[in-house]
Amino acid sequence: MKPNPAILLSLLVVSFSVMGQYQNHSGLKNKKLRLANVDNHQTFDQVQGGLPSEEKLPDWPSGGKSTRSKSGIDSAIVLDDAPLQLTVMIYFSGVSKANIQVSVATDKAQAKSYIASQMVTVMEGQSPAEITLKAIMPENMEVQSKFLSVEMKDPERIAQQKDYIFSLGKRWTSQIKGENLVQVINLEPIGSAASLWQLAAADPLPNPSKAAAGTTPSLATRTGIPAPGSTGDKTPRGPSRQPFSLWDNIKTDIDFELSDINNIRTEIYPDINPASETFYISPVAYNLRWNKEEGYQNFKVLYGTNNEVMFHAGLDAGITSKQLETTRYLIRKLMKAQNVEMLSPKIQLFGANTAPAMSLKSDFQGVFQIDPSKLDVTAPTDFTSPLQVSWSTDNKTRDMIVLALQNGVGLNGTLTFGTDSIIRKIPVSIAFNDKRNYGKIILEKGTWRQSGWQNPFPYPVKIRYMHALLDNGVRNDGSNYIYSWNCNGPVAPPSSRVNFNGAKIPQWFDNSNKVIQIWLEYDIMPCPACTQTLLQSLTTGLSGSSESNIVFQSMDLVSSLDAKLVQVRVKSTQADPAHNREAEISANITKDGEDMRIGPLYPGQDKRLSYQYKIIVVNSQAQIETSWISETSPQVYLNKANLERIMGRPIK
């Protein structure tokens, strides 16, 4: 009977909750702050004592401008508490117009310049005012702010001012940069691995205590694999209905997912014609694939016209040539245990020769309310070809999809393919923090002690174990051993490096033919900020529009002000490809005379830029910060004279 292919791909969004990684860094989120009991004669810089008691908020002098019985600041509530950011909501009443300036006191005198005050002008009826303080600090530093100062001034009568000092208890924390962080992992042997270092290269290997788990029948329980004939028909006829386990006779000391060894499922289907020496495999899953050179170039979000957002995701199985080589080795070893010599077994993708027939329309209609005519799916045909999924939707549905990606849930489903007699179901996942996206961390057996490993991924990685697959060295024995070492779970941030202390692993291990593969078992750690950065890098602007960068050049700011740092911040709706919200981007200038590009901005069809920028200068004495300046030019030159003109005062 001719195979009747049935390929079904379904993507389902599961329920999720919004969780921020750093939104409650000091335990202040949603907290209503207490007014500090401070002597009116004390200046804010002198307020460094213990926690004061609460007192009633004073009224703002109305000056005849308001007939309300209470005026001034009513309360201060923390909206967001990040390591280098604090957002507070200032509630006020009885004020026709006022300037509200917010600042913090720090426990280190030199840290005063790291956290600039912020001021907003408010009118009656605009309560609450949302104000965000941001810290610019050297790496690997922590600063404490016990108090928050809120100053309320009448812009028309400078003498009319009221100060409010609140108990805060905020921790500002800057992390060490990943590229400057090196950790040492002491490899602790587990089970039989503990006796390896006592052995010589020629000694028999210790026997691990467990058989690798699996439900597929052992090759030894099969009716038998006939020896391939040296002559006769060697034409493949398709997969048989009796698979065997690729991990048959593998022994280990710990339980772990065998998919951690490679991306090929444990069930192997031999061809109906054993003389063909052909075997059929299927992948563990189809995922987005990330690589060091291009990142997630197989995932794109494009904003079109008329509120249309287009998505494209290319997913693949991640089956590498190294994994195919390991699979052929294991097949040869298993066959040799059955007295079958097989020098070069052939491997094919299960179901690759069947014509695809797919249905995604009902799932996308039900979950995303996407027009079936705006969905396209192309199934893979071999190890290297991707599963292509493209669809378009509106901004509302786009937000739901992005939220799922940001929270680590992603889009999950199943790819089903096969024949009338054999059906295979393969998981499909579109999620940035799925560890299968990043592949196996393979260590080179000759250099792992000297080279260590550097995290190239865009997420922090928790390293759990180091494993090694070894041939037991016994002829006509199908057994292979996996030895494991505990890494005790250090977390390696992006770009950081780990070195290995392998004192309890023998030197012969590094160059022995018995060692087939060495790899690290790891987890990708949650990081919403990392996902947000990825999404921004993968999103392109409105179709028909062009991207633009703004060029800032410091003529003398760094040298004339002895600046440790000059930061330029830009905000504009054009920084959001969809033009739905005002987004902020920033960059640092460390040297005069060099162009510093900020972008991209998406100006739209007319190609006219519209943005605001501010300059922050930090030196050893103070932090200087301008107000927001409106601009349309693609190039801005910065010098001390211009900064003094913007500030309206001389700068020393």
Tab-separated table of N, CA and C in Angstrom, residues 527-623:
chain	number	residue	atom	x	y	z
A	527	CYS	N	15.046	35.730	31.854
A	527	CYS	CA	15.593	37.088	31.754
A	527	CYS	C	14.711	37.892	30.807
A	528	PRO	N	13.605	38.494	31.311
A	528	PRO	CA	12.725	39.286	30.439
A	528	PRO	C	13.455	40.417	29.717
A	529	ALA	N	14.446	41.023	30.379
A	529	ALA	CA	15.189	42.108	29.730
A	529	ALA	C	15.964	41.580	28.529
A	530	CYS	N	16.501	40.361	28.632
A	530	CYS	CA	17.225	39.758	27.510
A	530	CYS	C	16.280	39.527	26.342
A	531	THR	N	15.067	39.056	26.636
A	531	THR	CA	14.086	38.810	25.582
A	531	THR	C	13.679	40.109	24.911
A	532	GLN	N	13.499	41.155	25.713
A	532	GLN	CA	13.122	42.449	25.151
A	532	GLN	C	14.203	42.956	24.205
A	533	THR	N	15.466	42.799	24.583
A	533	THR	CA	16.578	43.216	23.717
A	533	THR	C	16.568	42.432	22.411
A	534	LEU	N	16.309	41.122	22.505
A	534	LEU	CA	16.248	40.295	21.299
A	534	LEU	C	15.120	40.759	20.378
A	535	LEU	N	13.944	41.002	20.944
A	535	LEU	CA	12.810	41.421	20.126
A	535	LEU	C	13.090	42.735	19.415
A	536	GLN	N	13.728	43.654	20.111
A	536	GLN	CA	14.055	44.936	19.488
A	536	GLN	C	15.006	44.746	18.319
A	537	SER	N	15.958	43.832	18.465
A	537	SER	CA	16.933	43.606	17.394
A	537	SER	C	16.333	42.877	16.205
A	538	LEU	N	15.211	42.170	16.411
A	538	LEU	CA	14.604	41.373	15.344
A	538	LEU	C	13.422	42.063	14.693
A	539	THR	N	13.078	43.261	15.173
A	539	THR	CA	11.926	43.987	14.656
A	539	THR	C	12.386	45.042	13.671
A	540	THR	N	11.787	45.042	12.498
A	540	THR	CA	12.103	46.049	11.498
A	540	THR	C	10.915	46.971	11.327
A	541	GLY	N	11.194	48.134	10.712
A	541	GLY	CA	10.202	49.200	10.710
A	541	GLY	C	9.098	49.027	9.700
A	542	LEU	N	8.286	50.049	9.617
A	542	LEU	CA	7.140	50.034	8.721
A	542	LEU	C	7.600	49.776	7.294
A	543	SER	N	6.930	48.841	6.627
A	543	SER	CA	7.318	48.560	5.250
A	543	SER	C	7.150	49.823	4.416
A	544	GLY	N	8.104	50.076	3.560
A	544	GLY	CA	8.112	51.308	2.786
A	544	GLY	C	8.899	52.414	3.453
A	545	SER	N	9.299	52.241	4.714
A	545	SER	CA	10.083	53.259	5.412
A	545	SER	C	11.535	52.817	5.476
A	546	SER	N	12.388	53.767	5.806
A	546	SER	CA	13.808	53.461	5.922
A	546	SER	C	14.261	53.702	7.357
A	547	GLU	N	15.314	53.010	7.746
A	547	GLU	CA	15.882	53.200	9.073
A	547	GLU	C	16.882	54.348	9.033
A	548	SER	N	16.935	55.118	10.120
A	548	SER	CA	17.888	56.220	10.232
A	548	SER	C	18.565	56.175	11.586
A	549	ASN	N	19.819	56.583	11.610
A	549	ASN	CA	20.562	56.728	12.850
A	549	ASN	C	20.881	58.194	13.079
A	550	ILE	N	20.966	58.606	14.333
A	550	ILE	CA	21.376	59.960	14.685
A	550	ILE	C	22.849	59.906	15.074
A	551	VAL	N	23.632	60.817	14.547
A	551	VAL	CA	25.062	60.858	14.835
A	551	VAL	C	25.337	62.000	15.813
A	552	PHE	N	25.879	61.668	16.975
A	552	PHE	CA	26.314	62.654	17.959
A	552	PHE	C	27.838	62.662	17.989
A	553	GLN	N	28.410	63.853	18.047
A	553	GLN	CA	29.865	63.949	18.158
A	553	GLN	C	30.237	64.959	19.241
A	554	SER	N	31.051	64.518	20.196
A	554	SER	CA	31.550	65.411	21.244
A	554	SER	C	32.801	66.109	20.745
A	555	MET	N	32.727	67.450	20.683
A	555	MET	CA	33.893	68.215	20.247
A	555	MET	C	34.908	68.356	21.373
A	556	ASP	N	34.400	68.663	22.612
A	556	ASP	CA	35.340	68.854	23.722
A	556	ASP	C	34.740	68.518	25.085
A	557	LEU	N	33.552	67.896	25.123
A	557	LEU	CA	32.892	67.658	26.404
A	557	LEU	C	33.734	66.779	27.320
A	558	VAL	N	34.304	65.730	26.787
A	558	VAL	CA	35.056	64.793	27.611
A	558	VAL	C	36.276	65.471	28.220
A	559	SER	N	37.022	66.189	27.393
A	559	SER	CA	38.266	66.800	27.881
A	559	SER	C	38.022	68.052	28.711
A	560	SER	N	37.119	68.942	28.268
A	560	SER	CA	36.928	70.216	28.967
A	560	SER	C	36.267	70.043	30.325
A	561	LEU	N	35.450	69.000	30.491
A	561	LEU	CA	34.767	68.773	31.760
A	561	LEU	C	35.369	67.619	32.540
A	562	ASP	N	36.490	67.096	32.046
A	562	ASP	CA	37.143	65.953	32.707
A	562	ASP	C	36.123	64.847	32.977
A	563	ALA	N	35.329	64.544	31.949
A	563	ALA	CA	34.200	63.638	32.119
A	563	ALA	C	34.647	62.184	32.171
A	564	LYS	N	34.100	61.477	33.149
A	564	LYS	CA	34.267	60.024	33.190
A	564	LYS	C	33.307	59.357	32.210
A	565	LEU	N	32.170	60.020	32.002
A	565	LEU	CA	31.148	59.460	31.131
A	565	LEU	C	30.294	60.586	30.570
A	566	VAL	N	30.009	60.522	29.283
A	566	VAL	CA	29.022	61.382	28.643
A	566	VAL	C	27.980	60.465	28.028
A	567	GLN	N	26.749	60.559	28.537
A	567	GLN	CA	25.677	59.710	28.018
A	567	GLN	C	24.677	60.572	27.264
A	568	VAL	N	24.256	60.068	26.098
A	568	VAL	CA	23.226	60.723	25.296
A	568	VAL	C	21.990	59.834	25.317
A	569	ARG	N	20.854	60.406	25.679
A	569	ARG	CA	19.585	59.684	25.661
A	569	ARG	C	18.677	60.305	24.617
A	570	VAL	N	18.031	59.467	23.861
A	570	VAL	CA	17.112	59.904	22.809
A	570	VAL	C	15.761	59.242	23.056
A	571	LYS	N	14.681	60.005	22.952
A	571	LYS	CA	13.343	59.419	23.043
A	571	LYS	C	12.494	59.935	21.892
A	572	SER	N	11.668	59.025	21.364
A	572	SER	CA	10.825	59.378	20.231
A	572	SER	C	9.875	58.230	19.942
A	573	THR	N	8.702	58.551	19.404
A	573	THR	CA	7.829	57.480	18.918
A	573	THR	C	8.445	56.796	17.704
A	574	GLN	N	9.374	57.473	17.030
A	574	GLN	CA	10.040	56.876	15.878
A	574	GLN	C	11.042	55.796	16.284
A	575	ALA	N	11.352	55.701	17.569
A	575	ALA	CA	12.215	54.616	18.033
A	575	ALA	C	11.447	53.306	18.161
A	576	ASP	N	10.117	53.381	18.115
A	576	ASP	CA	9.263	52.197	18.098
A	576	ASP	C	8.871	51.931	16.651
A	577	PRO	N	9.208	50.753	16.103
A	577	PRO	CA	8.906	50.507	14.687
A	577	PRO	C	7.437	50.701	14.342
A	578	ALA	N	6.544	50.442	15.307
A	578	ALA	CA	5.112	50.592	15.036
A	578	ALA	C	4.602	52.001	15.302
A	579	HIS	N	5.438	52.879	15.881
A	579	HIS	CA	5.060	54.249	16.235
A	579	HIS	C	3.905	54.283	17.235
A	580	ASN	N	3.778	53.233	18.055
A	580	ASN	CA	2.678	53.161	19.024
A	580	ASN	C	3.027	53.797	20.357
A	581	ARG	N	4.306	53.842	20.695
A	581	ARG	CA	4.702	54.332	22.013
A	581	ARG	C	6.014	55.092	21.888
A	582	GLU	N	6.278	55.932	22.868
A	582	GLU	CA	7.543	56.658	22.903
A	582	GLU	C	8.602	55.763	23.537
A	583	ALA	N	9.639	55.449	22.793
A	583	ALA	CA	10.709	54.576	23.273
A	583	ALA	C	11.971	55.393	23.477
A	584	GLU	N	12.798	54.926	24.413
A	584	GLU	CA	14.038	55.634	24.746
A	584	GLU	C	15.234	54.735	24.469
A	585	ILE	N	16.256	55.292	23.852
A	585	ILE	CA	17.506	54.583	23.596
A	585	ILE	C	18.655	55.485	24.028
A	586	SER	N	19.791	54.884	24.343
A	586	SER	CA	20.913	55.671	24.848
A	586	SER	C	22.231	55.057	24.403
A	587	ALA	N	23.274	55.851	24.491
A	587	ALA	CA	24.627	55.388	24.193
A	587	ALA	C	25.604	56.299	24.927
A	588	ASN	N	26.824	55.821	25.112
A	588	ASN	CA	27.846	56.556	25.862
A	588	ASN	C	28.953	57.042	24.943
A	589	ILE	N	29.419	58.254	25.218
A	589	ILE	CA	30.584	58.816	24.532
A	589	ILE	C	31.757	58.793	25.516
A	590	THR	N	32.840	58.192	25.145
A	590	THR	CA	34.012	58.112	26.023
A	590	THR	C	35.214	58.859	25.479
A	591	LYS	N	35.095	59.384	24.247
A	591	LYS	CA	36.247	60.035	23.625
A	591	LYS	C	35.769	61.147	22.713
A	592	ASP	N	36.420	62.328	22.795
A	592	ASP	CA	36.081	63.444	21.913
A	592	ASP	C	36.467	63.119	20.477
A	593	GLY	N	35.710	63.711	19.527
A	593	GLY	CA	36.078	63.616	18.123
A	593	GLY	C	35.578	62.387	17.395
A	594	GLU	N	34.925	61.468	18.085
A	594	GLU	CA	34.442	60.257	17.443
A	594	GLU	C	32.925	60.315	17.257
A	595	ASP	N	32.462	59.804	16.117
A	595	ASP	CA	31.023	59.732	15.879
A	595	ASP	C	30.408	58.639	16.739
A	596	MET	N	29.277	58.953	17.357
A	596	MET	CA	28.540	57.963	18.129
A	596	MET	C	27.120	57.913	17.560
A	597	ARG	N	26.745	56.739	17.069
A	597	ARG	CA	25.456	56.578	16.413
A	597	ARG	C	24.427	56.010	17.392
A	598	ILE	N	23.229	56.604	17.381
A	598	ILE	CA	22.103	56.106	18.171
A	598	ILE	C	20.976	55.773	17.205
A	599	GLY	N	20.406	54.607	17.363
A	599	GLY	CA	19.310	54.220	16.500
A	599	GLY	C	19.052	52.734	16.585
A	600	PRO	N	18.246	52.223	15.642
A	600	PRO	CA	17.665	53.000	14.541
A	600	PRO	C	16.373	53.694	14.934
A	601	LEU	N	16.058	54.760	14.191
A	601	LEU	CA	14.754	55.398	14.225
A	601	LEU	C	14.055	55.105	12.904
A	602	TYR	N	12.729	55.081	12.938
A	602	TYR	CA	11.937	54.767	11.754
A	602	TYR	C	11.066	55.973	11.424
A	603	PRO	N	11.562	56.896	10.598
A	603	PRO	CA	10.857	58.159	10.395
A	603	PRO	C	9.595	58.051	9.555
A	604	GLY	N	9.365	56.947	8.864
A	604	GLY	CA	8.147	56.806	8.081
A	604	GLY	C	8.328	57.260	6.644
A	605	GLN	N	7.204	57.416	5.955
A	605	GLN	CA	7.230	57.672	4.523
A	605	GLN	C	7.934	58.985	4.183
A	606	ASP	N	7.747	60.032	5.017
A	606	ASP	CA	8.329	61.335	4.680
A	606	ASP	C	9.804	61.430	5.036
A	607	LYS	N	10.335	60.411	5.745
A	607	LYS	CA	11.759	60.321	6.093
A	607	LYS	C	12.247	61.492	6.947
A	608	ARG	N	11.339	62.201	7.655
A	608	ARG	CA	11.724	63.313	8.521
A	608	ARG	C	11.874	62.815	9.945
A	609	LEU	N	13.019	63.109	10.543
A	609	LEU	CA	13.276	62.726	11.925
A	609	LEU	C	12.583	63.687	12.885
A	610	SER	N	12.133	63.155	14.013
A	610	SER	CA	11.551	63.966	15.080
A	610	SER	C	11.842	63.262	16.394
A	611	TYR	N	12.645	63.902	17.248
A	611	TYR	CA	13.051	63.254	18.491
A	611	TYR	C	13.455	64.307	19.515
A	612	GLN	N	13.653	63.846	20.754
A	612	GLN	CA	14.209	64.677	21.814
A	612	GLN	C	15.452	63.989	22.369
A	613	TYR	N	16.399	64.796	22.820
A	613	TYR	CA	17.600	64.217	23.420
A	613	TYR	C	17.991	64.997	24.668
A	614	LYS	N	18.711	64.324	25.550
A	614	LYS	CA	19.291	64.986	26.708
A	614	LYS	C	20.711	64.487	26.883
A	615	ILE	N	21.544	65.304	27.521
A	615	ILE	CA	22.953	64.986	27.747
A	615	ILE	C	23.193	64.850	29.242
A	616	ILE	N	23.900	63.793	29.631
A	616	ILE	CA	24.304	63.578	31.024
A	616	ILE	C	25.819	63.468	31.052
A	617	VAL	N	26.439	64.315	31.845
A	617	VAL	CA	27.900	64.312	31.987
A	617	VAL	C	28.235	63.964	33.432
A	618	VAL	N	29.065	62.966	33.624
A	618	VAL	CA	29.482	62.547	34.964
A	618	VAL	C	30.982	62.723	35.084
A	619	ASN	N	31.404	63.505	36.088
A	619	ASN	CA	32.832	63.591	36.410
A	619	ASN	C	33.019	63.335	37.895
A	620	SER	N	34.212	63.550	38.390
A	620	SER	CA	34.499	63.200	39.783
A	620	SER	C	33.801	64.118	40.771
A	621	GLN	N	33.345	65.326	40.339
A	621	GLN	CA	32.712	66.263	41.254
A	621	GLN	C	31.186	66.215	41.235
A	622	ALA	N	30.601	65.957	40.076
A	622	ALA	CA	29.150	66.103	39.982
A	622	ALA	C	28.620	65.374	38.757
A	623	GLN	N	27.298	65.375	38.667
A	623	GLN	CA	26.610	64.879	37.469
A	623	GLN	C	25.801	66.027	36.901
